[in-house]
Coordinates of C-alpha atoms in Angstrom, one line a residue:
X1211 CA -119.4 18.5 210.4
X1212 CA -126.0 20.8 208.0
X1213 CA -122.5 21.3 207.0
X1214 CA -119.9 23.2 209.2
X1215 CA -120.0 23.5 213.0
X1216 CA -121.4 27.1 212.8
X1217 CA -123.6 26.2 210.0
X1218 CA -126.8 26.4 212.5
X1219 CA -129.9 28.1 211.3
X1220 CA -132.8 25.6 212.4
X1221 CA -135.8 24.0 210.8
X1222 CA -137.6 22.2 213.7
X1223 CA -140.6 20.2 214.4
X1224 CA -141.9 21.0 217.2
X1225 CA -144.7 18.1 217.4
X1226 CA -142.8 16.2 219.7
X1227 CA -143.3 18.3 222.7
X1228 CA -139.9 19.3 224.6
X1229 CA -139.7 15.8 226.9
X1230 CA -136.3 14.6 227.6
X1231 CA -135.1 18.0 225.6
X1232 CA -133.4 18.7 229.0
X1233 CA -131.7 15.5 229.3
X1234 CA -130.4 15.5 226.2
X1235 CA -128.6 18.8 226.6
X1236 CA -127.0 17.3 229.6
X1237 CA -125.6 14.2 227.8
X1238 CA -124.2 16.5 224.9
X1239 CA -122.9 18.8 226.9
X1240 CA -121.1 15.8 229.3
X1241 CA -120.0 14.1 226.3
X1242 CA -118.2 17.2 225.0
X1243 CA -116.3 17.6 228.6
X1244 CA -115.3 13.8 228.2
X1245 CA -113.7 14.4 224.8
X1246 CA -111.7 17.0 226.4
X1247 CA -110.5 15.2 230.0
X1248 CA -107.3 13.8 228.3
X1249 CA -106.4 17.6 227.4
X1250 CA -103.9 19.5 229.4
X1251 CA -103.5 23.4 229.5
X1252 CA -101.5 23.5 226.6
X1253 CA -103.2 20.8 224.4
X1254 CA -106.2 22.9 224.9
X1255 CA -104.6 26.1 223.9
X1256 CA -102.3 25.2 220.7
X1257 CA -103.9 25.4 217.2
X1258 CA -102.2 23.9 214.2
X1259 CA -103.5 25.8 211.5
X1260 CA -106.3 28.7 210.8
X1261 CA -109.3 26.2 209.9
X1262 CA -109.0 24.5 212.9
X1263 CA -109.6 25.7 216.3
X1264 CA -108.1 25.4 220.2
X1265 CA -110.4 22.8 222.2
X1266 CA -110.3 25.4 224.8
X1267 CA -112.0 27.7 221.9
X1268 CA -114.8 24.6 221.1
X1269 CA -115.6 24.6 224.7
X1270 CA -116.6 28.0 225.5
X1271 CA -117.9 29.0 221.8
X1272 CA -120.8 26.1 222.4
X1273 CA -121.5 27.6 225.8
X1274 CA -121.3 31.2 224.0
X1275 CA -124.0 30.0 222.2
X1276 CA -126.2 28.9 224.6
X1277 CA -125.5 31.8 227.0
X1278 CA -126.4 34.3 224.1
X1279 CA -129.0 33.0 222.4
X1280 CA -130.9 31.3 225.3
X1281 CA -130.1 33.1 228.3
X1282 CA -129.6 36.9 227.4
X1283 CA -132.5 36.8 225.2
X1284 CA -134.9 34.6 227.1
X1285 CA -133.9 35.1 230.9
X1286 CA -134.6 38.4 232.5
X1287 CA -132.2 39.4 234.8
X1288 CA -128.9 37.3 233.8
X1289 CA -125.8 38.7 233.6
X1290 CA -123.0 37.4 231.3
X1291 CA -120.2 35.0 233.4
X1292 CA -117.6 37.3 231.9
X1293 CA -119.0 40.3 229.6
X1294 CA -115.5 40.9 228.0
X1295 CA -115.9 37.0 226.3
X1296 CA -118.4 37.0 224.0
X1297 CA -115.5 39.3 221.9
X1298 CA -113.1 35.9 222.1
X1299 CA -116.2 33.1 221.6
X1300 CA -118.0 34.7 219.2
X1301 CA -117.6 33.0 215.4
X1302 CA -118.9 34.3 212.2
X1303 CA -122.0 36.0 213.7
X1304 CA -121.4 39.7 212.2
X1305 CA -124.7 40.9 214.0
X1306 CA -123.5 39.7 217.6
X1307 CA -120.4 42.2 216.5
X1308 CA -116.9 41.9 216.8
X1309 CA -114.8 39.2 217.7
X1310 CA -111.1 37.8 217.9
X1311 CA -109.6 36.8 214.3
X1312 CA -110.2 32.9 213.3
X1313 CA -106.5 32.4 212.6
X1314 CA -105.5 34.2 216.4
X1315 CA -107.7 32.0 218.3
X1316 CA -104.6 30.1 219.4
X1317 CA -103.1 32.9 221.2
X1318 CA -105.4 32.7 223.8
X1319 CA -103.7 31.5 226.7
X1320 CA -106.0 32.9 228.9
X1321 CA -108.7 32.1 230.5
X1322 CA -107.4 28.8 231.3
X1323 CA -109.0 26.0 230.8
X1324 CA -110.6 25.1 233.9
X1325 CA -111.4 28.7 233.6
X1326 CA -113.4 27.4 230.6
X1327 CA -115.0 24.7 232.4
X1328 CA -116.2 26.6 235.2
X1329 CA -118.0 28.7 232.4
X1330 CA -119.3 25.8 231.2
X1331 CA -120.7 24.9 234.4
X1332 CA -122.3 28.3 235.3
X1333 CA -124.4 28.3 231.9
X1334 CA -125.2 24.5 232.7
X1335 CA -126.9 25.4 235.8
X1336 CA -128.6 28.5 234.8
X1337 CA -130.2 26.8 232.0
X1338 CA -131.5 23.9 234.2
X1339 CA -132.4 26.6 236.9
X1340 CA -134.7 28.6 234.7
X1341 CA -136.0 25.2 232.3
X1342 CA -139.5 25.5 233.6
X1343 CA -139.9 29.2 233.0
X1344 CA -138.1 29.4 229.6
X1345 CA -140.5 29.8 226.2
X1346 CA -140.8 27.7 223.3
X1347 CA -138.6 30.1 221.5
X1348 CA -135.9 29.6 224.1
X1349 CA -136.3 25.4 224.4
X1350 CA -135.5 25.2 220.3
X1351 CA -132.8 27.4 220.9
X1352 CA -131.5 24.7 223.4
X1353 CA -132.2 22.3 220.8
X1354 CA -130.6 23.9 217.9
X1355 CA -127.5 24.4 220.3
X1356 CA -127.6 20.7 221.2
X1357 CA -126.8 19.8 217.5
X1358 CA -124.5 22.9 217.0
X1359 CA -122.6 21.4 220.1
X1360 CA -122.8 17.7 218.1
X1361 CA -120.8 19.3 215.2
X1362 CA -117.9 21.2 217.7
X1363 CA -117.9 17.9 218.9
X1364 CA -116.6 16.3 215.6
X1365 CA -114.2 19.5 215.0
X1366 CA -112.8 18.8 218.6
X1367 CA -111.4 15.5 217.8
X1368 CA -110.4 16.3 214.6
X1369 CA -108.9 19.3 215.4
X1370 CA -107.3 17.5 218.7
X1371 CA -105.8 15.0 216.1
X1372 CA -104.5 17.7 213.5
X1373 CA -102.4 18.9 216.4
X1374 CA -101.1 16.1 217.4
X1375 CA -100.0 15.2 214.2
X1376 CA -97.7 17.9 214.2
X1377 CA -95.9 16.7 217.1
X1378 CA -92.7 15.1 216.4
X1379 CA -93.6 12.5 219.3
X1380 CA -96.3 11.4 217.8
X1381 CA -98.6 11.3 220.7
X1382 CA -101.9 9.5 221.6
X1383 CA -104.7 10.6 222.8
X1384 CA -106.0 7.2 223.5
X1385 CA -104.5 4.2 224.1
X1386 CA -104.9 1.8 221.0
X1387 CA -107.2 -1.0 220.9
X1388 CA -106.2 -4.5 220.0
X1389 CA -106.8 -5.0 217.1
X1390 CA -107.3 -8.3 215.0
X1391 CA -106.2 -8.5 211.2
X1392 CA -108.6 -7.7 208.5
X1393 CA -109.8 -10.0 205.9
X1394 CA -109.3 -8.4 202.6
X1395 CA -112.0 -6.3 201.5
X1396 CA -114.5 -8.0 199.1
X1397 CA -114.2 -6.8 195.5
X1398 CA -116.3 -3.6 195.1
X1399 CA -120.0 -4.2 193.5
X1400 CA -121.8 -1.6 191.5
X1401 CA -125.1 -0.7 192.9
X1402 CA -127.7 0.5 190.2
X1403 CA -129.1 3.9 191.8
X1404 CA -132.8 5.4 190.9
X1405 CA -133.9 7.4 187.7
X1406 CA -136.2 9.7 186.6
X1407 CA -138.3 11.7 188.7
X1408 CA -137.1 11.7 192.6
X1409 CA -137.5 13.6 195.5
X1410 CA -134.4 15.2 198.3
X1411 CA -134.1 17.8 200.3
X1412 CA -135.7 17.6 204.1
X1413 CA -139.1 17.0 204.0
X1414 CA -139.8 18.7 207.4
X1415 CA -140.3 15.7 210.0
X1416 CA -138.0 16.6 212.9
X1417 CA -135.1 18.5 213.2
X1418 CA -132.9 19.4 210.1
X1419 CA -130.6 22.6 209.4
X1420 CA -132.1 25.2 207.0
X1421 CA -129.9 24.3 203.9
X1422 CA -131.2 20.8 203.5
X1423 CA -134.3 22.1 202.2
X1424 CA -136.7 22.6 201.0
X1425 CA -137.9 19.1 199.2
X1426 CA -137.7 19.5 195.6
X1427 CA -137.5 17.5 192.4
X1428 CA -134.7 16.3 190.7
X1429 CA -134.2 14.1 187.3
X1430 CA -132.1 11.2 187.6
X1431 CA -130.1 9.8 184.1
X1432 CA -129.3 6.1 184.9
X1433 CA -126.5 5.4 187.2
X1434 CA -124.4 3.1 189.8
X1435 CA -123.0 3.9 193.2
X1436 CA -120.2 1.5 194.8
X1437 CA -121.6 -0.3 197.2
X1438 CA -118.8 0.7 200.0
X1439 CA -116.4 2.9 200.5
X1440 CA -112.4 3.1 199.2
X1441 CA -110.1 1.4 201.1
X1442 CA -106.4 2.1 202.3
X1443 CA -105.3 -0.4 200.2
X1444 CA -107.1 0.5 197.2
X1445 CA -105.5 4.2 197.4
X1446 CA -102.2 2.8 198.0
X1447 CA -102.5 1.2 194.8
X1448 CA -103.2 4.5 193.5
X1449 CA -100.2 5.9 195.0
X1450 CA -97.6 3.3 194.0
X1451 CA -99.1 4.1 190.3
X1452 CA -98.2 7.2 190.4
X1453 CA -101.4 9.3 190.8
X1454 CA -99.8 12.4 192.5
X1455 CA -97.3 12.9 189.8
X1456 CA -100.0 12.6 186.5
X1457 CA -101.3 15.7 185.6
X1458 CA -103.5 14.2 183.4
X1459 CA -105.5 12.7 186.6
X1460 CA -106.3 16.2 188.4
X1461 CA -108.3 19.1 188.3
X1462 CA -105.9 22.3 187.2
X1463 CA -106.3 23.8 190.5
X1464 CA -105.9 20.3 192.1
X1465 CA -102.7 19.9 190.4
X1466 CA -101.7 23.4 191.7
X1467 CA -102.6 22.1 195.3
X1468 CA -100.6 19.0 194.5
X1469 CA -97.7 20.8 193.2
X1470 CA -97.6 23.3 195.6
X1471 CA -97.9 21.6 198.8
X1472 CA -96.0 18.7 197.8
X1473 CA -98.7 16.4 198.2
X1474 CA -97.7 12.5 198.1
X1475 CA -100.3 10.6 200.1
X1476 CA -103.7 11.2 202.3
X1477 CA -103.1 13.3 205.2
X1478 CA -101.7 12.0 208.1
X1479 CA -100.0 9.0 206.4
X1480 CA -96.6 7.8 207.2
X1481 CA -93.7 6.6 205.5
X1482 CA -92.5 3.1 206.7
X1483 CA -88.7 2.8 205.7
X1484 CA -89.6 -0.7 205.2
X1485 CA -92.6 -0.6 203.9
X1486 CA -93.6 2.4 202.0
X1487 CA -96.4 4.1 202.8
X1488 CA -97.2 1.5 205.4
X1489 CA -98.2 3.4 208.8
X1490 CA -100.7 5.9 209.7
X1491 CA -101.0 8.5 212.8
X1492 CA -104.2 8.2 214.4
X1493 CA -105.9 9.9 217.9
X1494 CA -104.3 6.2 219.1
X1495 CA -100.9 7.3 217.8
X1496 CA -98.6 6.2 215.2
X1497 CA -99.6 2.4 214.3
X1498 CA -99.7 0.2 211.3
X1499 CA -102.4 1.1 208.1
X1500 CA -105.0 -1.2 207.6
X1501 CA -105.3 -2.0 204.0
X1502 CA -108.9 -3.1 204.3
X1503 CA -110.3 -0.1 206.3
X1504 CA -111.6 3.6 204.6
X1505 CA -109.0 6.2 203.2
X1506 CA -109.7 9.2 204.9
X1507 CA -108.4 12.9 205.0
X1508 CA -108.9 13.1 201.5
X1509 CA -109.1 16.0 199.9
X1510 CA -111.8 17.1 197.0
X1511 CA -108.9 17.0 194.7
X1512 CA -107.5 13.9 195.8
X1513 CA -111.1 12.1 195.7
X1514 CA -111.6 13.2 192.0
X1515 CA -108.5 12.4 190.8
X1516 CA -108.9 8.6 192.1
X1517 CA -112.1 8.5 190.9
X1518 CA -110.8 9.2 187.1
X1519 CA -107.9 7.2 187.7
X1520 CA -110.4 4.2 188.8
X1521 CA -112.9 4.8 185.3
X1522 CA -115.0 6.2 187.4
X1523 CA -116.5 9.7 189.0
X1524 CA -117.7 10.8 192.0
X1525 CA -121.3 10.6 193.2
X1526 CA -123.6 13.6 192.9
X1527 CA -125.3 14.8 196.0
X1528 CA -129.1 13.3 194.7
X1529 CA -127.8 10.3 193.2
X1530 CA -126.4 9.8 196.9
X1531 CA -129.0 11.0 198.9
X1532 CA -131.9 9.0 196.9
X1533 CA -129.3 5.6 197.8
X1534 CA -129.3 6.9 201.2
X1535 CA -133.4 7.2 201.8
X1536 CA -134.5 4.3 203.8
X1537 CA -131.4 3.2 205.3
X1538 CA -130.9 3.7 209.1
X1539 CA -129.0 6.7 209.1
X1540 CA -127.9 5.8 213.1
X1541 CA -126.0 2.4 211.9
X1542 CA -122.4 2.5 211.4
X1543 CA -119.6 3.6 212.5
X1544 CA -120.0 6.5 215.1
X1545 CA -118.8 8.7 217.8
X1546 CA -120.5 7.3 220.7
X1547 CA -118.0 8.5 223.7
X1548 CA -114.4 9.7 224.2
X1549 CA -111.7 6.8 222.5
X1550 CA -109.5 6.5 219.8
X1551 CA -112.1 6.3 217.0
X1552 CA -111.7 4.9 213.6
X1553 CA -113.1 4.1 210.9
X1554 CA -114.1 0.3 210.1
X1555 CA -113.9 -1.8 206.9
X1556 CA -117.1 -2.6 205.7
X1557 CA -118.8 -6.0 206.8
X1558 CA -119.4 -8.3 204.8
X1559 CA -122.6 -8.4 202.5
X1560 CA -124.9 -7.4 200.0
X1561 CA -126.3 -4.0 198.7
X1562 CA -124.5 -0.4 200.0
X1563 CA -122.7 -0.3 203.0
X1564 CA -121.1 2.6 205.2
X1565 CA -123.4 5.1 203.8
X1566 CA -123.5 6.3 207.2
X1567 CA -120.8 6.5 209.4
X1568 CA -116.6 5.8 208.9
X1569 CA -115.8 8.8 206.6
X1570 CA -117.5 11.8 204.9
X1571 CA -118.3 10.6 201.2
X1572 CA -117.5 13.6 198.6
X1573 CA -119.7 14.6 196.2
X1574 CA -119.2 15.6 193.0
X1575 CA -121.8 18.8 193.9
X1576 CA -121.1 22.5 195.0
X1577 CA -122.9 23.6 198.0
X1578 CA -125.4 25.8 196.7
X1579 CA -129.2 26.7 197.5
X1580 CA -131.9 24.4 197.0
X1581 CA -134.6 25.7 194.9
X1582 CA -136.7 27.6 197.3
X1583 CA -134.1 28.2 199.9
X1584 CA -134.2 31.5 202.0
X1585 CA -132.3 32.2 205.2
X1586 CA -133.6 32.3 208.7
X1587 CA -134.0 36.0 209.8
X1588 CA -131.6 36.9 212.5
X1589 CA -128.0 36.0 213.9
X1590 CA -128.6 32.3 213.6
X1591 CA -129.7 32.1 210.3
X1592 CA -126.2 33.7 209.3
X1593 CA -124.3 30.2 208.6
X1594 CA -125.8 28.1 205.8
X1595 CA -126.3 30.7 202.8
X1596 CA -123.7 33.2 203.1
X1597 CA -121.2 30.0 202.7
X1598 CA -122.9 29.0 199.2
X1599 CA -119.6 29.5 197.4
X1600 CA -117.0 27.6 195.7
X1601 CA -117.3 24.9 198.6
X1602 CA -118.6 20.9 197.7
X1603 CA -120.7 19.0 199.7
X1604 CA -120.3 15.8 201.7
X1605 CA -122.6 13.0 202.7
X1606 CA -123.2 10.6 205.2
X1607 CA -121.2 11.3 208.5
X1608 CA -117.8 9.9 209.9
X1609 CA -116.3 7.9 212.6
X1610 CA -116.3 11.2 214.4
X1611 CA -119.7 12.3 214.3
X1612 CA -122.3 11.9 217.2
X1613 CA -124.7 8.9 216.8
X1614 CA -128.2 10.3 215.9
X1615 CA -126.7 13.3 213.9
X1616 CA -126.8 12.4 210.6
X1617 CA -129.5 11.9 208.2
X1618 CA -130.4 11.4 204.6
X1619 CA -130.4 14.7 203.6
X1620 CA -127.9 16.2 206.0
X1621 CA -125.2 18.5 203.9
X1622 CA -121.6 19.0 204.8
X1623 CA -119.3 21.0 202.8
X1624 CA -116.1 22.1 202.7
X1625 CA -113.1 23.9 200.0
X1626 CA -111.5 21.4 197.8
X1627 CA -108.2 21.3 199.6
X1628 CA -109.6 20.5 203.0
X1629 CA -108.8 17.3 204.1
X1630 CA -108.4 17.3 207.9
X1631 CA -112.1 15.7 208.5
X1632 CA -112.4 12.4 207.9
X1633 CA -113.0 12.9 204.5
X1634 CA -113.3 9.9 202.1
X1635 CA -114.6 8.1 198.7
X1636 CA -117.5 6.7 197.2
X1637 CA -117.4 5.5 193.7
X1638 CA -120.1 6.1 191.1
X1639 CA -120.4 5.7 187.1
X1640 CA -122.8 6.4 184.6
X1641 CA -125.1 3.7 183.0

């Protein structure tokens, strides 16, 4: 999900010393090889479309990372597991060179993919081999790499379920949980949001990505958020009212995305012959929509549109973030292990809930610099500023996102159209 999966150029703290830094690269990188076990040859080689990637591709680009940027730099002596790879693992890093076209990425049928998990192991042990020896330099490297392996995480299940989706099975991943009926939602509250002078941005106290800083000031007119999150049922409502076929609801080049694409519903939902829009296909399969749980797989488009359909707009980033200050960004609804994961409807209760967790809120901001951001020098500072165009960001995590990896002022972002995340909507007016 800082933003994308390659969006990694680090601002650390390094206060904390570097105790259980080498336990926690072992639990990310097991986690990672448990989302995968379901995954056969092929499963791990398809991909369904150019923004997502092959699980095969997530597995080995991670370990890319950390045999690049850890062990050729910082280990004398060691010699690459295969030197023709870093041409196929490499992503966006121009100064590491060339590298294998996004969109081809799928046509790598070779290696394998226990060929990619034996890779996996061989970096695995030569970074525990050499811990005691490696520098400071090297250890946040490890670290950084830890949470750039948290985001590939989220992209492997999400782009795991886009490809399934295509499948004219319908296949599971996981089996389904039982599940016990919802209570309807409770009717949405407004929740009055702070004014005047605030503060956002990172404010330096452990780890954060370089684009969530630094702090700055920001002016706040009076506003209210919602205090939780659009529901199936609430979009269906939406739907049945005709808000893909009024113009007067979308964005131009929304409506062009609309139009174009033929866009009736969220992604991923299903027609019910008896029921309308009544089913959705899920990592557990094809099941029956709960009206009371989040919309997701929204697009940008899609979440503006509601939001002017329902009176309302959508959030900006500050008036979010300033919501989102002092709330435990680790409650909610989380990836915390290999399942078919969903998002929840809210629990009952006052104030805002599922700021954190279930589905990626939009925001009604672009992804641009904060005042006083510069780039990190070198290849890993390549991922946050150069993509400071014509992209919007997203708060708060998702159902797919590793436990501990959000934060206040984390910043996702994506293009308007993109809706294969778990993308959804947070309401907000003016006062």
């Amino acid at each position: 999900m800082a933003a994308r999966a390659d969006a990694i150029a680090p601002t650390c703290d390094t206060s904390k010393g570097e105790s259980g830094l080498l336990d926690r690269f072992g639990r990310v990188r097991a986690l990672t090889l448990a989302l995968a076990e379901r995954l056969s040859d092929a499963d791990a080689t398809a991909q369904s479309m150019p923004d997502a990637s092959p699980a095969k591709w997530h597995l080995a680009h991670v370990t890319w990372f950390f045999e690049t940027f850890v062990l050729r730099d910082h280990v004398a002596g060691y010699r690459p597991f295969d030197a023709s790879w870093p041409f196929l693992f490499n992503s966006y890093y121009e100064a590491e060179g060339e590298r294998i076209a996004r969109a081809s990425r799928g046509m790598l049928t070779r290696p394998s993919l226990d060929e990619v998990r034996a890779y996996r192991a061989h970096v695995d042990a030569a970074i525990t081999a050499t811990w005691d020896d490696l520098p400071e330099a090297a250890r946040l490297l490890v670290e950084l790499g830890c949470h750039h392996e948290e985001q590939h995480q989220e992209l492997l299940v999400t782009d795991i379920l886009h490809l399934f989706a295509q499948n004219p099975l319908a296949p599971a991943l996981w089996p389904a949980e039982p599940r016990r009926p919802s209570p309807a939602p409770e009717p949405l509250r407004w929740i009055e949001g702070r004014t005047g002078r605030q503060e956002v941005g990172h404010d330096g106290k452990g780890f954060a990505f370089d684009c969530e800083g630094p702090r700055h000031t920001v002016w706040l007119a009076p506003h209210a958020l919602a205090d939780r999150v659009v529901t199936n049922g609430e979009w269906r409502a939406f739907v049945e009212d005709g808000g893909y076929a009024t113009a007067s609801l979308w964005l131009s080049d929304g409506w062009g995305w609309v139009r174009e694409n033929r866009i009736e519903a969220p992604l991923h939902w299903r027609r019910d012959e008896e029921d309308g829009w009544g089913r959705r296909f899920g990592l557990d399969g094809l099941t029956a929509m709960d009206p009371s749980a989040p919309v997701r797989h929204i697009s940008y488009y899609e979440a503006d549109a509601y939001a002017r359909w329902a009176g309302a707009r959508l959030p900006t980033e500050a008036e979010w973030e300033t919501a989102a200050e002092g709330l435990d960004p680790a409650h909610g609804t989380f990836l915390d292990g290999p399942g078919a994961i969903r998002p929840l409807p809210a629990a009952p209760g006052a104030g805002l809930r599922q700021m954190f967790g279930d589905v990626w809120e939009w925001t009604a901001s672009a992804y641009l610099a904060h005042p006083g951001f510069r780039a990190a020098p070198g290849a890993v500072g390549e991922y946050n500023g150069k993509f400071m165009s014509g992209q919007f960001v997203l708060k708060g995590g998702s159902c797919a996102t590793p436990r501990g990896h959000a934060r206040a002022s984390y910043r996702n972002f994506f293009y308007p159209h993109q809706r294969w995340q778990f993308t959804g909507v947070r309401l907000a007016k003016d006062l």
